[in-house]
XYZ file of C-alpha atoms in Angstrom:
518
model
C 5.860 -19.346 9.160
C 7.766 -16.442 10.615
C 6.899 -16.128 14.324
C 5.910 -12.647 15.385
C 8.254 -11.260 18.031
C 5.362 -10.187 20.231
C 4.299 -13.828 20.474
C 7.747 -14.551 21.907
C 7.464 -11.822 24.513
C 6.017 -12.229 27.951
C 3.679 -9.444 29.060
C 3.678 -8.756 32.756
C 0.511 -9.713 34.654
C -0.349 -6.044 35.160
C -0.647 -5.502 31.407
C -4.222 -4.704 30.413
C -5.957 -6.889 27.791
C -5.316 -5.625 24.267
C -8.249 -4.893 22.014
C -8.092 -5.425 18.264
C -6.035 -2.837 16.379
C -4.505 -1.476 19.594
C -0.869 -1.417 20.615
C 0.741 -4.797 21.353
C 3.386 -3.358 23.683
C 3.330 -0.739 26.410
C 6.140 0.854 28.374
C 7.083 -1.230 31.401
C 5.147 -4.324 30.341
C 7.516 -6.152 27.983
C 10.009 -8.851 28.943
C 12.150 -10.466 26.249
C 13.104 -14.066 26.972
C 13.956 -15.341 23.475
C 17.487 -15.582 22.025
C 18.675 -12.537 20.097
C 21.424 -14.229 18.066
C 20.536 -15.649 14.648
C 22.317 -18.118 12.387
C 21.524 -21.525 10.835
C 18.172 -20.006 9.898
C 16.920 -19.543 13.464
C 17.433 -17.773 16.772
C 20.365 -19.248 18.648
C 21.637 -19.155 22.206
C 25.336 -18.731 22.909
C 27.075 -22.074 23.081
C 29.383 -21.196 25.962
C 28.477 -19.955 29.421
C 29.330 -16.270 29.694
C 28.234 -13.430 31.892
C 24.948 -12.064 30.589
C 24.643 -8.317 30.343
C 21.438 -6.465 31.300
C 19.666 -4.482 28.593
C 17.491 -1.647 29.862
C 14.233 -0.129 28.698
C 15.001 3.619 28.447
C 11.411 4.697 29.079
C 11.266 3.038 32.508
C 14.830 2.152 33.509
C 13.847 -1.469 34.110
C 15.725 -4.476 32.759
C 14.240 -5.493 29.415
C 16.344 -8.601 28.803
C 19.798 -10.062 29.291
C 22.274 -10.113 26.431
C 24.213 -13.268 25.618
C 27.477 -12.101 23.994
C 28.979 -14.241 21.260
C 32.518 -15.555 21.535
C 34.922 -17.039 19.006
C 32.964 -20.247 18.378
C 29.661 -18.451 17.752
C 31.250 -15.805 15.522
C 33.015 -18.525 13.564
C 29.752 -20.431 13.079
C 27.882 -17.317 11.948
C 30.624 -16.447 9.459
C 30.799 -20.052 8.238
C 27.043 -20.077 7.590
C 27.291 -16.717 5.811
C 30.119 -18.034 3.642
C 28.021 -21.049 2.683
C 25.035 -18.852 1.826
C 27.266 -16.579 -0.253
C 28.124 -19.485 -2.534
C 24.476 -19.872 -3.509
C 23.335 -16.231 -3.335
C 26.201 -14.863 -5.439
C 25.315 -17.236 -8.298
C 21.707 -16.058 -8.450
C 20.749 -13.446 -11.023
C 20.033 -9.902 -9.930
C 16.346 -10.440 -10.679
C 16.253 -13.516 -8.455
C 17.880 -11.642 -5.585
C 15.551 -8.701 -6.157
C 12.433 -10.851 -5.811
C 13.514 -12.031 -2.360
C 14.432 -8.510 -1.259
C 11.084 -7.139 -2.438
C 9.324 -9.860 -0.482
C 11.320 -8.848 2.615
C 10.233 -5.236 2.113
C 6.594 -6.310 1.889
C 6.901 -8.257 5.135
C 8.413 -5.208 6.836
C 5.493 -3.126 5.598
C 2.998 -5.621 7.006
C 4.790 -5.683 10.378
C 5.516 -1.953 10.549
C 3.767 -1.283 13.847
C 5.194 -4.327 15.604
C 8.772 -3.501 14.584
C 8.339 0.168 15.500
C 7.023 -0.736 18.952
C 9.998 -2.964 19.678
C 12.340 -0.223 18.470
C 10.717 2.182 20.926
C 10.863 -0.268 23.823
C 14.571 -0.894 23.239
C 15.719 2.572 22.109
C 13.417 5.093 23.810
C 12.546 7.251 20.779
C 8.955 8.244 20.059
C 6.673 5.844 18.207
C 6.150 8.530 15.564
C 9.865 8.556 14.727
C 10.217 4.779 15.005
C 7.572 4.265 12.318
C 9.531 6.532 9.985
C 12.704 4.547 10.719
C 10.952 1.316 9.761
C 9.721 2.985 6.578
C 13.281 4.053 5.750
C 14.496 0.472 6.227
C 11.797 -0.855 3.914
C 12.462 1.787 1.261
C 16.185 1.053 1.354
C 15.606 -2.635 0.687
C 13.171 -1.786 -2.124
C 15.664 0.647 -3.661
C 18.550 -1.811 -3.755
C 16.265 -4.581 -4.982
C 15.693 -2.316 -7.969
C 19.435 -1.921 -8.506
C 20.285 -5.617 -8.126
C 19.514 -6.445 -11.761
C 21.326 -3.380 -13.138
C 24.828 -4.326 -11.984
C 26.965 -4.472 -15.098
C 30.484 -4.010 -16.417
C 31.964 -2.194 -19.402
C 33.092 -3.360 -22.855
C 36.252 -1.743 -24.286
C 37.236 -2.321 -27.915
C 40.993 -2.726 -28.475
C 43.164 -2.813 -31.631
C 43.109 -5.849 -33.951
C 39.687 -7.001 -32.871
C 40.791 -7.703 -29.309
C 38.696 -6.355 -26.478
C 38.429 -6.092 -22.732
C 35.494 -6.087 -20.382
C 34.892 -5.539 -16.698
C 32.801 -7.567 -14.280
C 31.313 -6.187 -11.077
C 31.562 -9.012 -8.556
C 30.531 -9.387 -4.901
C 33.104 -9.289 -2.112
C 31.973 -12.247 -0.015
C 31.000 -12.201 3.661
C 30.487 -8.600 4.822
C 30.268 -7.511 8.443
C 27.893 -4.782 9.573
C 28.341 -3.203 12.995
C 25.426 -1.019 14.042
C 24.834 1.886 16.412
C 22.163 2.219 19.072
C 20.367 5.297 17.726
C 18.791 3.670 14.628
C 19.016 -0.090 15.282
C 16.600 -1.515 12.693
C 17.220 1.151 10.054
C 21.018 0.756 10.177
C 20.704 -3.028 9.842
C 18.722 -2.473 6.642
C 20.943 0.328 5.326
C 23.979 -1.976 5.596
C 22.424 -5.248 4.489
C 20.388 -4.022 1.500
C 23.293 -2.890 -0.732
C 25.407 -5.841 0.421
C 22.757 -8.379 -0.512
C 21.878 -6.634 -3.776
C 25.506 -7.040 -4.881
C 25.467 -10.758 -4.077
C 27.206 -10.690 -0.683
C 26.117 -12.233 2.597
C 26.303 -10.422 5.938
C 26.952 -11.004 9.614
C 25.521 -8.114 11.600
C 26.394 -7.079 15.148
C 23.969 -4.613 16.745
C 24.950 -2.323 19.575
C 24.753 -4.226 22.885
C 22.574 -1.362 24.145
C 19.868 -2.035 21.522
C 20.017 -5.721 20.504
C 16.319 -6.436 19.984
C 15.241 -5.547 16.441
C 18.133 -6.683 14.202
C 17.107 -10.298 14.750
C 13.633 -9.404 13.499
C 15.215 -8.348 10.199
C 17.076 -11.679 10.053
C 13.784 -13.529 10.472
C 12.174 -11.380 7.789
C 14.911 -12.136 5.245
C 14.547 -15.850 6.043
C 10.757 -15.685 5.667
C 11.191 -13.903 2.327
C 13.142 -16.878 0.951
C 16.779 -15.911 1.521
C 19.221 -18.834 1.737
C 19.955 -20.033 5.247
C 22.846 -18.008 6.647
C 22.540 -15.048 4.278
C 21.963 -12.514 7.072
C 23.099 -13.558 10.525
C 23.078 -11.663 13.814
C 25.669 -11.997 16.573
C 25.320 -10.081 19.820
C 28.097 -8.662 21.933
C 30.369 -5.743 22.563
C 33.973 -4.884 21.788
C 35.277 -8.468 21.967
C 32.668 -9.746 19.510
C 33.336 -6.855 17.144
C 37.059 -7.571 17.243
C 36.497 -11.228 16.416
C 34.428 -10.238 13.387
C 36.971 -7.705 12.113
C 39.851 -10.149 12.411
C 38.044 -13.187 10.997
C 39.916 -14.421 7.899
C 36.698 -15.168 5.983
C 35.315 -11.643 6.376
C 35.836 -9.538 3.230
C 34.582 -6.120 4.367
C 33.499 -4.226 7.481
C 30.871 -1.482 7.599
C 30.611 0.397 10.906
C 28.385 3.156 12.266
C 29.413 4.762 15.540
C 31.919 7.026 17.238
C 35.172 8.346 15.795
C 37.420 6.572 18.369
C 35.764 3.209 17.745
C 35.859 3.808 13.983
C 39.626 4.266 14.177
C 39.947 0.931 15.987
C 37.750 -0.799 13.402
C 39.891 0.630 10.602
C 43.080 -0.525 12.318
C 41.769 -4.051 12.841
C 40.491 -4.333 9.270
C 43.840 -3.127 7.953
C 45.522 -6.265 9.292
C 43.728 -8.174 6.547
C 43.675 -5.262 4.087
C 39.878 -5.314 4.252
C 37.880 -2.378 2.873
C 35.817 -0.445 5.393
C 32.849 1.875 5.335
C 32.848 4.173 8.358
C 29.907 6.410 9.232
C 31.184 8.262 12.270
C 30.399 11.281 14.401
C 29.806 14.910 13.588
C 29.684 18.414 14.999
C 27.762 19.913 12.148
C 27.061 23.595 11.509
C 23.686 25.098 10.586
C 23.976 28.582 9.042
C 20.929 30.846 9.218
C 21.211 34.079 7.224
C 19.151 37.190 7.884
C 17.172 36.802 4.636
C 15.931 33.346 5.674
C 12.295 32.417 5.997
C 12.355 32.552 9.809
C 9.531 30.052 10.258
C 11.357 27.439 8.193
C 14.695 28.288 9.797
C 13.294 27.667 13.279
C 11.684 24.393 12.211
C 14.939 23.392 10.538
C 16.925 24.112 13.693
C 14.550 21.987 15.762
C 14.814 19.111 13.274
C 18.600 19.545 13.273
C 18.843 19.135 17.047
C 15.992 17.233 18.639
C 15.212 14.200 16.478
C 15.719 10.989 18.473
C 16.376 13.024 21.625
C 19.304 14.687 19.859
C 21.046 11.330 19.377
C 21.748 11.746 15.658
C 25.261 11.845 14.214
C 24.386 14.391 11.509
C 22.695 16.869 13.862
C 23.389 20.562 13.214
C 24.204 21.374 16.818
C 26.250 24.509 16.067
C 23.516 26.917 15.000
C 25.068 30.085 13.554
C 22.522 32.925 13.300
C 23.226 36.259 11.619
C 23.167 38.985 14.280
C 20.316 41.041 12.827
C 17.773 38.236 13.348
C 19.342 36.587 16.411
C 16.882 37.941 19.061
C 13.813 37.007 17.018
C 15.209 33.571 16.172
C 16.164 32.778 19.762
C 12.775 33.852 21.103
C 10.924 31.615 18.675
C 13.209 28.578 18.959
C 13.070 28.696 22.772
C 9.265 28.943 22.729
C 8.947 25.915 20.460
C 11.571 23.918 22.343
C 9.664 24.453 25.582
C 6.502 23.206 23.880
C 7.999 19.813 22.919
C 6.004 17.097 24.665
C 8.256 14.757 26.637
C 7.085 11.454 28.031
C 6.068 7.892 27.269
C 7.646 7.171 23.875
C 4.781 4.825 22.979
C 2.212 7.610 23.403
C 1.050 9.146 20.124
C 1.362 12.707 21.440
C 4.970 12.319 22.625
C 7.590 14.086 20.524
C 10.621 13.401 22.733
C 11.125 10.104 24.475
C 13.936 8.880 26.730
C 17.662 8.987 26.100
C 19.150 5.573 25.476
C 20.789 4.900 28.857
C 21.415 6.309 32.306
C 25.166 6.832 31.746
C 24.452 8.639 28.492
C 21.866 10.885 30.150
C 24.412 11.831 32.826
C 27.014 12.546 30.149
C 24.692 14.912 28.275
C 23.706 16.729 31.476
C 27.384 17.140 32.350
C 27.921 18.889 29.002
C 25.218 21.388 29.960
C 26.865 22.025 33.340
C 30.228 22.494 31.650
C 28.685 24.955 29.204
C 27.368 27.060 32.092
C 30.783 27.079 33.731
C 32.338 28.288 30.475
C 29.896 31.192 30.156
C 27.001 29.865 28.080
C 23.467 30.813 29.075
C 20.834 28.112 29.425
C 17.864 29.639 27.637
C 15.645 26.646 28.357
C 15.839 23.015 29.465
C 19.038 21.167 30.237
C 17.631 19.464 33.322
C 16.363 15.958 34.072
C 12.670 15.454 33.404
C 10.486 13.221 35.567
C 7.191 12.175 33.930
C 4.041 12.154 36.029
C 3.330 8.498 35.216
C 4.817 6.453 38.104
C 6.011 3.650 35.808
C 8.179 6.150 33.876
C 9.907 7.749 36.888
C 13.006 5.586 36.449
C 13.350 6.505 32.769
C 16.164 8.525 31.202
C 14.450 11.791 30.310
C 15.723 15.340 30.049
C 14.295 18.662 28.952
C 15.602 19.742 25.527
C 18.134 22.506 25.947
C 18.992 25.685 24.046
C 22.288 27.349 24.955
C 22.882 31.030 24.197
C 25.970 33.258 24.396
C 28.071 30.410 22.984
C 31.554 30.893 21.559
C 33.634 28.727 19.256
C 36.054 27.659 22.002
C 33.422 26.260 24.369
C 33.305 22.508 24.949
C 29.617 22.377 23.968
C 30.539 23.854 20.565
C 33.646 21.770 19.931
C 32.646 18.280 21.114
C 29.831 15.992 20.006
C 27.255 15.884 22.801
C 24.824 13.452 21.159
C 21.842 14.706 23.098
C 19.078 17.338 22.914
C 21.366 20.357 23.295
C 21.418 23.195 20.749
C 24.280 25.723 20.852
C 23.389 29.106 19.314
C 26.159 31.363 18.014
C 25.991 34.691 16.185
C 27.883 35.856 13.079
C 28.265 38.953 10.915
C 29.489 37.963 7.448
C 29.397 34.997 5.097
C 33.180 34.753 4.960
C 33.419 34.739 8.740
C 30.777 32.066 9.308
C 32.254 29.774 6.664
C 35.640 29.912 8.345
C 34.094 29.129 11.731
C 31.763 26.445 10.396
C 34.673 24.538 8.857
C 36.847 24.847 11.960
C 36.300 21.254 13.111
C 37.978 17.894 12.614
C 34.647 16.392 11.558
C 32.574 16.943 8.443
C 29.485 14.782 8.379
C 26.794 17.344 7.562
C 26.028 21.060 7.257
C 23.047 23.237 6.434
C 22.200 26.723 5.225
C 18.970 28.716 5.331
C 18.690 31.652 2.943
C 16.354 32.970 0.235
C 19.349 33.891 -1.940
C 19.848 30.973 -4.328
C 23.310 32.099 -5.403
C 24.446 32.436 -1.812
C 23.030 29.012 -0.935
C 25.041 27.216 -3.614
C 28.123 29.339 -3.001
C 28.085 28.551 0.718
C 27.474 24.828 0.179
C 30.426 24.709 -2.207
C 32.708 25.938 0.575
C 31.278 23.853 3.434
C 33.576 20.915 4.210
C 30.904 18.306 4.837
C 29.673 15.202 3.051
C 25.930 15.834 3.360
C 24.671 19.400 2.957
C 21.151 20.784 3.205
C 19.687 23.965 1.731
C 16.562 25.269 3.495
C 15.965 21.954 5.268
C 17.847 19.577 7.557
C 18.206 15.880 8.442
C 16.430 14.630 5.335
C 17.900 11.275 4.258
C 16.125 9.754 1.233
C 17.606 6.337 0.436
C 18.222 7.349 -3.183
C 20.855 9.874 -2.053
C 24.367 9.001 -0.745
C 25.016 9.724 2.931
C 28.454 10.038 4.518
C 31.081 12.433 5.740
C 34.341 14.230 5.085
C 37.430 14.335 7.303
C 37.121 12.311 10.528
C 33.396 11.736 10.005
C 34.073 8.674 7.932
C 34.972 6.826 4.761
C 32.611 5.613 2.062
C 28.895 6.198 1.629
C 25.600 4.597 2.531
C 22.525 4.732 0.285
C 22.369 5.879 -3.320
C 23.828 4.167 -6.387
C 27.434 4.884 -5.411
C 27.204 2.495 -2.444
C 27.194 -0.421 -4.906
C 30.889 0.364 -5.439
C 31.575 -0.156 -1.725
C 30.008 -3.641 -1.678
C 31.514 -4.980 -4.905
C 34.850 -5.272 -6.682
C 35.791 -4.750 -10.306
C 37.458 -7.463 -12.353
C 39.073 -6.625 -15.718
C 39.207 -9.318 -18.405
C 41.459 -8.942 -21.513
C 40.553 -11.034 -24.581
C 43.175 -11.485 -27.329
C 41.673 -12.247 -30.734
C 44.990 -12.598 -32.561
C 48.461 -14.017 -31.913
C 50.656 -13.104 -28.951
C 53.117 -10.350 -29.840
C 56.083 -11.499 -27.745
C 59.382 -9.759 -27.052
C 61.024 -13.113 -26.434
């Protein structure tokens, strides 16, 4: 049987007894003592003695566990096991693979609350959002299970009765490297298409949020996946480098920052390995004067404050047409001030803690820099200290709206990755399109307008991979997600992602004699 993670956790003595159907975890009362690496079908400790790194609980600032980074021997073992599993998994039919993936999705559904709680404890986001992340992971696995049996090639008739056909074949051992903002969801988004195509995967979570990826590994194993099909190795830059350079790794998929993405691409190029890169963004949100203001305000909040603003696709440059700027700003500030901040495991909380103390300081420094450059803090932008004593060491801040912003300000040009919205004004469509596209990144963009022709015209000219009309930050798994320019290469989700986890083989069949020139 698959052991529940909560049974492997040690609750502190101060934790109150838990009644039936109540929460299994509470902020400040979880210690993780079990290994977080996974290969050979079970949790594994690092084989060599290395310095363990503390992992913090964002809600309280206390140490949650200690990370055992993997070195060359552990990475090699995880890849070797994945290569062995690939031999069996790749020979199974799509229907056979699909059955195991569907079973994994059902297990995720049955453990939804447990997984969401651990995501909150390790990441700091609200339990409400964490549940949706778990749902997205489950839906992604279900979606690609449905595609697994549809993978097919093409038949081409040639002269004289000869013909050719194509075969879509798996790549081999794929590496997934995750980010800390959506730990469990990213592990599923990368593994589901890989496994559907017949690959195996070694996954490295962010060292900041190492807890939940191993739960997915256990779930795949419980569902009947071959031993070694989905392995987890923990660590930082050194571990990631070992994975990228490993000769038995066929592909690398990375989610994270632009600078790290460049390094991943460079390392993978040494072995001419394909990469999928889902990188950063500084996305524009365009709000025209004919917009439904209520929806535009809600869209701006969704574009900036999900997961404490720690979302790569966030529309942090909010361009508002001058005629409606005062009304928009008044309403968005009022609703931002009403966001409930606090214990991320509380049902009423809508904004939890940022992921780490250094990251909190970095975001606050952006706000200070914005003030120096002439922006006006309309609300928030300061540390927040909850009233609950156990949360006083947590990494909280008040969501911030900046007014009087200009295109040259640091807060408008650089990715902050925190709950900071920069509001800018514009006059004409032509002007705002030029300004919106004036960035090296192009992950996402959005437009609010009642004019259907304008909406499609504007989207056509926005240089971004994922565009939204009259909504924002909606990511159904059926739809491809990815960026233009320096925001990345390749796509996640949707049918097209099958092409990034498979390779095409062409077979020519001669039905007559060889027509030779010699």
